[in-house]
Amino acid sequence: MLNIAYVGFGKSTNRYHIPYVRQRPDKFHIGRVVAPHINKRPNDRLALEKTGTVFSTDIQDIIADKTVDLVIVVTPAPTHFTVVRQLLMAGKNVLVDKPVVATAQEATELIALANKNGLFFMPFQNRRFDSDFLTLKHVLNTGYVGRPIELELHMDHYRPNDAKLTGSAMETTWFDHGAHLVDQIVSLFGAPQAVAYDLRATRDLSATLSDQFEANLFYDDAFKATIQSSETTVTHYPKWILHGTKGSYVKHNIDQQEYDLKAGIMPGDVGFGQDAPQDYGKVTYYNQNNDRLEKFVPSILGDYGSVYDSVFETIVNKRPKLVSDEQLLTTMQILEAGIADVNPHIVNFNH
């Protein structure tokens, strides 16, 4: 069993982390939580204290605790580099929320520090276990659509009044949502040859932080992946649109985990994370007899806690990391290049 600690006790910690850890009592025990305001969630705190979790406001309490096997950093994004570096310097394994850092150079420094000290360091890329992503991988692997030609991935919201005018680039929609979407594409197809960027501030035209993006990632064999996110979309695009030489696949709604967690339905509850049949994606394809067929593809059940399973396997059983250092650096290079020039622009990557 791994004794773990959290730095940060806000919405993300209590929605996307702890509910899944509680489903794995044979693998993890939450030994400590450090946050500047530990009394904001009294009921959540009390529930953890009953299982032996110690709360405090000083990160040195985690650093000094020799029993802590893993620290999960869920603090505001601009603080990640400093906090993670401090923990790695103290000999702690670290799992950190996205976006990990601001630049590829910062990521390189943290990777080198972790590897030098024989420590685990990885981003919390829970959306690799989105139901819709797992199902999209299944469709690709089964060959329904043949050789992929076009893939579109959308993350749309309607939040017209939430514009942030100034701040760190890590607080843009590009770094926030893009960190997930870029990682999903990189995990499937690796590093692109080139990326065309379109980042814009759409909600408040005086803002210096973009809140909408489209990026086209170009690969060998005439393949292009497009990732797009908007905060002003009343009618959402499909989540996935895939076209290939033999067929197409379209999936509309996002992973049900997101909806359930926001509604207070937790992992382990009956029906948690399950798509209704009407929300299944549909593949339309031609078979070997040139028959045009349509079928709905049942959604594979997602589980964000699988990130924790992978961390356990890496730390305890020395399995390869879910997110490799190379994948992390590739994602950071793509993110950083998106804000390195006036938009729109194209960046060629020499790998």
Short mmCIF file of C-alpha atoms in Angstrom, two decimals:
data_model
loop_
_atom_site.label_atom_id
_atom_site.label_comp_id
_atom_site.label_asym_id
_atom_site.label_seq_id
_atom_site.Cartn_x
_atom_site.Cartn_y
_atom_site.Cartn_z
CA MET A 1 0.00 0.00 0.00
CA LEU A 2 1.17 3.51 -0.83
CA ASN A 3 0.82 6.26 1.76
CA ILE A 4 -0.06 9.39 -0.22
CA ALA A 5 -0.40 13.10 0.46
CA TYR A 6 -2.19 15.93 -1.32
CA VAL A 7 -1.03 19.49 -1.76
CA GLY A 8 -4.29 21.29 -2.41
CA PHE A 9 -7.80 20.52 -1.17
CA GLY A 10 -10.10 22.29 -3.62
CA LYS A 11 -12.68 21.17 -6.15
CA SER A 12 -10.32 19.16 -8.33
CA THR A 13 -8.85 17.21 -5.41
CA ASN A 14 -12.30 16.34 -4.07
CA ARG A 15 -13.91 15.64 -7.44
CA TYR A 16 -11.31 14.03 -9.69
CA HIS A 17 -8.91 12.45 -7.21
CA ILE A 18 -10.14 11.41 -3.78
CA PRO A 19 -13.40 9.68 -4.87
CA TYR A 20 -11.36 7.31 -7.03
CA VAL A 21 -8.69 6.73 -4.40
CA ARG A 22 -11.39 5.71 -1.95
CA GLN A 23 -12.29 2.90 -4.34
CA ARG A 24 -8.77 1.50 -3.94
CA PRO A 25 -8.25 1.02 -0.17
CA ASP A 26 -5.91 -1.91 -0.82
CA LYS A 27 -3.51 0.32 -2.77
CA PHE A 28 -3.66 3.80 -1.22
CA HIS A 29 -4.07 5.51 2.11
CA ILE A 30 -4.35 9.30 2.30
CA GLY A 31 -1.93 10.13 5.07
CA ARG A 32 -1.73 13.90 4.77
CA VAL A 33 -3.41 16.89 3.16
CA VAL A 34 -1.75 20.30 3.03
CA ALA A 35 -3.64 23.38 1.88
CA PRO A 36 -3.68 27.07 2.80
CA HIS A 37 -7.35 26.93 3.78
CA ILE A 38 -8.12 23.50 5.25
CA ASN A 39 -11.46 24.50 6.80
CA LYS A 40 -13.30 25.40 3.59
CA ARG A 41 -14.65 21.84 3.21
CA PRO A 42 -15.38 20.77 6.79
CA ASN A 43 -17.43 17.70 5.88
CA ASP A 44 -14.83 16.40 3.43
CA ARG A 45 -12.09 17.05 5.96
CA LEU A 46 -13.96 15.27 8.75
CA ALA A 47 -14.55 12.21 6.57
CA LEU A 48 -10.84 11.91 5.85
CA GLU A 49 -9.76 12.58 9.42
CA LYS A 50 -11.88 9.61 10.48
CA THR A 51 -9.65 7.40 8.34
CA GLY A 52 -6.45 8.83 9.81
CA THR A 53 -5.65 11.68 7.43
CA VAL A 54 -3.72 14.56 9.03
CA PHE A 55 -4.46 18.10 7.80
CA SER A 56 -2.08 21.05 7.99
CA THR A 57 -1.11 24.23 6.15
CA ASP A 58 2.66 23.73 5.77
CA ILE A 59 4.15 21.68 2.93
CA GLN A 60 7.14 21.01 5.18
CA ASP A 61 4.88 18.60 7.08
CA ILE A 62 4.78 16.42 3.98
CA ILE A 63 8.48 16.82 3.26
CA ALA A 64 9.38 15.81 6.81
CA ASP A 65 7.08 12.77 6.80
CA LYS A 66 9.25 9.81 5.80
CA THR A 67 6.18 7.57 5.47
CA VAL A 68 4.78 9.49 2.48
CA ASP A 69 5.35 7.47 -0.71
CA LEU A 70 3.66 9.78 -3.21
CA VAL A 71 2.58 13.41 -3.28
CA ILE A 72 -0.21 14.62 -5.57
CA VAL A 73 0.02 18.32 -6.43
CA VAL A 74 -3.36 19.94 -7.12
CA THR A 75 -2.51 23.61 -6.70
CA PRO A 76 -3.07 26.56 -9.09
CA ALA A 77 -1.18 25.89 -12.32
CA PRO A 78 1.36 28.76 -12.06
CA THR A 79 2.64 27.26 -8.77
CA HIS A 80 3.29 23.76 -10.15
CA PHE A 81 6.94 24.15 -11.12
CA THR A 82 8.03 25.56 -7.76
CA VAL A 83 6.01 23.08 -5.69
CA VAL A 84 7.00 20.01 -7.72
CA ARG A 85 10.65 21.01 -7.76
CA GLN A 86 10.61 21.45 -3.98
CA LEU A 87 9.10 18.00 -3.50
CA LEU A 88 11.47 16.28 -5.92
CA MET A 89 14.43 17.97 -4.22
CA ALA A 90 13.12 16.49 -0.95
CA GLY A 91 13.04 12.98 -2.42
CA LYS A 92 9.28 12.65 -2.96
CA ASN A 93 7.51 10.90 -5.85
CA VAL A 94 5.11 13.35 -7.51
CA LEU A 95 1.91 13.19 -9.53
CA VAL A 96 0.90 16.68 -10.68
CA ASP A 97 -2.31 18.06 -12.14
CA LYS A 98 -2.34 19.66 -15.59
CA PRO A 99 -1.07 21.88 -17.03
CA VAL A 100 2.17 20.62 -15.54
CA VAL A 101 4.38 23.65 -16.11
CA ALA A 102 4.66 26.69 -18.39
CA THR A 103 7.51 25.64 -20.68
CA ALA A 104 9.23 22.60 -22.12
CA GLN A 105 12.43 23.74 -20.39
CA GLU A 106 10.72 23.59 -16.98
CA ALA A 107 9.40 20.12 -17.81
CA THR A 108 12.88 19.03 -18.88
CA GLU A 109 14.36 20.26 -15.60
CA LEU A 110 11.79 18.40 -13.50
CA ILE A 111 12.19 15.19 -15.53
CA ALA A 112 15.97 15.35 -15.15
CA LEU A 113 15.69 15.98 -11.41
CA ALA A 114 13.31 13.05 -10.95
CA ASN A 115 15.42 10.68 -13.02
CA LYS A 116 18.63 11.74 -11.27
CA ASN A 117 17.10 10.93 -7.88
CA GLY A 118 15.29 7.77 -9.02
CA LEU A 119 11.86 9.32 -8.39
CA PHE A 120 8.46 9.04 -10.03
CA PHE A 121 7.18 12.19 -11.76
CA MET A 122 4.17 12.29 -14.07
CA PRO A 123 1.19 14.48 -15.04
CA PHE A 124 -2.32 13.46 -13.99
CA GLN A 125 -3.75 12.83 -17.46
CA ASN A 126 -7.07 11.39 -16.33
CA ARG A 127 -8.75 12.00 -19.69
CA ARG A 128 -6.81 9.10 -21.14
CA PHE A 129 -9.55 7.19 -19.32
CA ASP A 130 -12.51 9.12 -20.66
CA SER A 131 -15.14 6.68 -21.89
CA ASP A 132 -15.32 8.43 -25.27
CA PHE A 133 -11.52 8.33 -25.68
CA LEU A 134 -11.30 4.63 -24.83
CA THR A 135 -14.08 3.91 -27.32
CA LEU A 136 -12.39 6.00 -30.03
CA LYS A 137 -9.21 3.95 -29.51
CA HIS A 138 -11.29 0.78 -29.91
CA VAL A 139 -12.75 2.05 -33.19
CA LEU A 140 -9.27 2.86 -34.51
CA ASN A 141 -7.86 -0.50 -33.44
CA THR A 142 -10.68 -2.54 -34.98
CA GLY A 143 -10.08 -0.92 -38.36
CA TYR A 144 -13.71 0.05 -39.02
CA VAL A 145 -12.71 3.27 -40.78
CA GLY A 146 -9.57 1.94 -42.47
CA ARG A 147 -6.57 4.26 -42.61
CA PRO A 148 -7.47 7.43 -40.65
CA ILE A 149 -7.43 10.66 -42.64
CA GLU A 150 -9.18 13.27 -40.47
CA LEU A 151 -9.82 13.31 -36.74
CA GLU A 152 -11.60 16.12 -34.88
CA LEU A 153 -11.69 16.39 -31.11
CA HIS A 154 -13.84 19.06 -29.47
CA MET A 155 -14.24 20.35 -25.92
CA ASP A 156 -17.02 22.92 -25.96
CA HIS A 157 -18.74 24.94 -23.23
CA TYR A 158 -21.05 27.90 -22.94
CA ARG A 159 -19.52 30.20 -20.33
CA PRO A 160 -19.90 33.67 -21.88
CA ASN A 161 -19.39 35.61 -18.65
CA ASP A 162 -16.29 33.88 -17.26
CA ALA A 163 -13.62 35.67 -19.28
CA LYS A 164 -10.26 36.13 -17.55
CA LEU A 165 -8.57 39.27 -18.87
CA THR A 166 -4.96 38.92 -17.77
CA GLY A 167 -2.67 36.41 -16.14
CA SER A 168 -0.27 33.58 -16.87
CA ALA A 169 -0.39 31.69 -20.16
CA MET A 170 -1.06 28.61 -18.02
CA GLU A 171 -4.47 30.12 -17.23
CA THR A 172 -5.60 30.20 -20.88
CA THR A 173 -8.06 27.71 -22.31
CA TRP A 174 -5.20 26.55 -24.53
CA PHE A 175 -3.09 25.39 -21.58
CA ASP A 176 -6.09 24.28 -19.49
CA HIS A 177 -8.15 22.23 -21.96
CA GLY A 178 -5.39 21.94 -24.54
CA ALA A 179 -3.16 20.07 -22.09
CA HIS A 180 -5.70 17.21 -22.15
CA LEU A 181 -6.54 17.30 -25.85
CA VAL A 182 -2.95 17.50 -27.05
CA ASP A 183 -2.00 14.63 -24.73
CA GLN A 184 -4.81 12.46 -26.10
CA ILE A 185 -3.64 13.00 -29.68
CA VAL A 186 0.04 12.51 -28.78
CA SER A 187 -0.76 9.30 -26.91
CA LEU A 188 -2.45 7.95 -30.05
CA PHE A 189 -0.20 9.21 -32.84
CA GLY A 190 3.02 10.54 -31.30
CA ALA A 191 4.72 13.79 -32.22
CA PRO A 192 3.32 15.71 -35.24
CA GLN A 193 5.37 17.04 -38.12
CA ALA A 194 3.76 20.47 -37.89
CA VAL A 195 1.00 22.30 -36.03
CA ALA A 196 -1.17 25.18 -37.26
CA TYR A 197 -2.48 27.35 -34.42
CA ASP A 198 -5.46 29.67 -34.03
CA LEU A 199 -5.79 31.04 -30.47
CA ARG A 200 -8.21 33.89 -29.81
CA ALA A 201 -9.84 35.88 -27.01
CA THR A 202 -13.54 35.84 -27.92
CA ARG A 203 -15.55 36.68 -24.80
CA ASP A 204 -13.88 39.99 -23.97
CA LEU A 205 -11.99 41.58 -26.85
CA SER A 206 -9.74 43.48 -24.43
CA ALA A 207 -8.44 40.26 -22.83
CA THR A 208 -4.79 39.27 -23.23
CA LEU A 209 -5.60 35.62 -22.46
CA SER A 210 -7.08 33.47 -25.22
CA ASP A 211 -10.24 31.50 -24.45
CA GLN A 212 -10.79 29.69 -27.75
CA PHE A 213 -8.45 27.61 -29.85
CA GLU A 214 -8.14 25.40 -32.86
CA ALA A 215 -4.94 23.49 -33.60
CA ASN A 216 -4.30 21.27 -36.61
CA LEU A 217 -1.67 18.57 -36.03
CA PHE A 218 -0.19 17.18 -39.24
CA TYR A 219 1.26 13.65 -39.49
CA ASP A 220 2.63 11.21 -42.06
CA ASP A 221 0.33 9.45 -44.51
CA ALA A 222 -1.80 12.56 -45.12
CA PHE A 223 -3.33 12.37 -41.64
CA LYS A 224 -4.50 15.47 -39.74
CA ALA A 225 -5.87 15.72 -36.20
CA THR A 226 -7.79 18.85 -35.21
CA ILE A 227 -8.39 19.85 -31.59
CA GLN A 228 -10.76 22.67 -30.78
CA SER A 229 -12.25 24.25 -27.67
CA SER A 230 -14.66 27.13 -27.21
CA GLU A 231 -16.27 28.79 -24.21
CA THR A 232 -19.04 30.42 -26.31
CA THR A 233 -20.63 27.42 -28.04
CA VAL A 234 -24.35 27.13 -27.32
CA THR A 235 -24.80 24.11 -29.59
CA HIS A 236 -21.81 21.82 -29.15
CA TYR A 237 -19.95 20.03 -31.90
CA PRO A 238 -19.70 16.23 -31.67
CA LYS A 239 -16.93 15.24 -29.25
CA TRP A 240 -15.21 13.05 -31.87
CA ILE A 241 -15.42 12.99 -35.66
CA LEU A 242 -13.22 10.42 -37.40
CA HIS A 243 -12.99 9.90 -41.15
CA GLY A 244 -10.93 7.17 -42.81
CA THR A 245 -10.53 5.39 -46.12
CA LYS A 246 -13.34 2.91 -45.32
CA GLY A 247 -15.71 4.74 -43.01
CA SER A 248 -16.55 7.41 -40.46
CA TYR A 249 -17.23 7.47 -36.71
CA VAL A 250 -19.10 10.20 -34.82
CA LYS A 251 -19.56 10.44 -31.05
CA HIS A 252 -21.53 13.37 -29.65
CA ASN A 253 -21.56 13.52 -25.85
CA ILE A 254 -18.67 13.65 -23.40
CA ASP A 255 -17.77 11.04 -20.80
CA GLN A 256 -20.62 10.52 -18.35
CA GLN A 257 -18.13 10.60 -15.44
CA GLU A 258 -17.98 14.37 -15.80
CA TYR A 259 -21.74 14.77 -15.50
CA ASP A 260 -22.05 12.28 -12.64
CA LEU A 261 -19.26 13.80 -10.54
CA LYS A 262 -20.79 17.26 -10.87
CA ALA A 263 -24.14 15.83 -9.78
CA GLY A 264 -22.62 14.20 -6.69
CA ILE A 265 -22.83 10.66 -8.10
CA MET A 266 -19.61 8.97 -7.12
CA PRO A 267 -17.46 6.04 -8.32
CA GLY A 268 -18.98 2.86 -6.96
CA ASP A 269 -22.56 4.16 -7.22
CA VAL A 270 -24.88 2.14 -9.45
CA GLY A 271 -24.60 3.25 -13.07
CA PHE A 272 -21.74 5.66 -12.45
CA GLY A 273 -20.10 6.77 -15.68
CA GLN A 274 -22.28 4.67 -17.96
CA ASP A 275 -23.48 6.03 -21.29
CA ALA A 276 -27.12 5.55 -22.21
CA PRO A 277 -27.54 3.66 -25.52
CA GLN A 278 -28.74 6.83 -27.25
CA ASP A 279 -25.38 8.41 -26.44
CA TYR A 280 -23.30 5.70 -28.13
CA GLY A 281 -21.15 6.74 -31.07
CA LYS A 282 -22.04 5.53 -34.56
CA VAL A 283 -19.69 4.09 -37.16
CA THR A 284 -20.64 4.02 -40.84
CA TYR A 285 -18.35 1.91 -42.99
CA TYR A 286 -17.95 -0.29 -46.06
CA ASN A 287 -17.07 -3.97 -45.56
CA GLN A 288 -15.11 -6.27 -47.87
CA ASN A 289 -18.24 -6.88 -49.99
CA ASN A 290 -18.66 -3.12 -50.43
CA ASP A 291 -21.81 -3.17 -48.30
CA ARG A 292 -22.52 0.14 -46.53
CA LEU A 293 -23.15 -0.63 -42.85
CA GLU A 294 -24.08 1.44 -39.83
CA LYS A 295 -23.76 0.38 -36.21
CA PHE A 296 -23.70 1.96 -32.80
CA VAL A 297 -20.58 1.23 -30.77
CA PRO A 298 -21.30 0.66 -27.05
CA SER A 299 -19.18 3.01 -24.95
CA ILE A 300 -16.31 1.47 -23.01
CA LEU A 301 -16.67 2.40 -19.34
CA GLY A 302 -14.20 5.09 -18.31
CA ASP A 303 -12.42 5.28 -14.97
CA TYR A 304 -10.21 8.20 -13.96
CA GLY A 305 -8.93 6.06 -11.11
CA SER A 306 -7.02 4.01 -13.67
CA VAL A 307 -4.38 6.74 -13.55
CA TYR A 308 -3.81 5.80 -9.90
CA ASP A 309 -3.69 2.11 -10.84
CA SER A 310 -0.95 2.90 -13.34
CA VAL A 311 0.98 4.95 -10.77
CA PHE A 312 0.80 2.06 -8.30
CA GLU A 313 2.10 -0.35 -10.93
CA THR A 314 4.99 1.97 -11.81
CA ILE A 315 6.09 2.72 -8.25
CA VAL A 316 5.49 -0.73 -6.75
CA ASN A 317 6.00 -3.10 -9.69
CA LYS A 318 8.33 -0.96 -11.83
CA ARG A 319 6.00 -0.88 -14.85
CA PRO A 320 6.48 1.84 -17.51
CA LYS A 321 4.75 5.12 -16.78
CA LEU A 322 1.35 5.77 -18.30
CA VAL A 323 2.60 9.12 -19.61
CA SER A 324 6.19 8.79 -20.75
CA ASP A 325 8.72 11.58 -20.35
CA GLU A 326 8.86 11.86 -24.14
CA GLN A 327 5.08 12.28 -24.36
CA LEU A 328 5.11 14.93 -21.64
CA LEU A 329 7.84 16.90 -23.43
CA THR A 330 6.08 16.61 -26.79
CA THR A 331 2.85 17.93 -25.27
CA MET A 332 4.68 20.80 -23.60
CA GLN A 333 6.51 21.71 -26.82
CA ILE A 334 3.20 21.86 -28.70
CA LEU A 335 1.54 23.93 -25.99
CA GLU A 336 4.43 26.35 -25.67
CA ALA A 337 4.73 26.84 -29.43
CA GLY A 338 1.07 27.87 -29.55
CA ILE A 339 1.77 31.07 -27.62
CA ALA A 340 5.24 31.75 -29.04
CA ASP A 341 4.03 33.83 -31.99
CA VAL A 342 1.17 35.99 -33.16
CA ASN A 343 -1.85 33.87 -34.04
CA PRO A 344 -2.68 32.33 -36.43
CA HIS A 345 0.67 30.71 -37.20
CA ILE A 346 2.29 27.41 -38.17
CA VAL A 347 5.18 25.68 -36.42
CA ASN A 348 7.26 22.93 -38.01
CA PHE A 349 8.67 20.43 -35.50
CA ASN A 350 11.96 18.74 -36.34
CA HIS A 351 11.92 15.48 -34.38
#
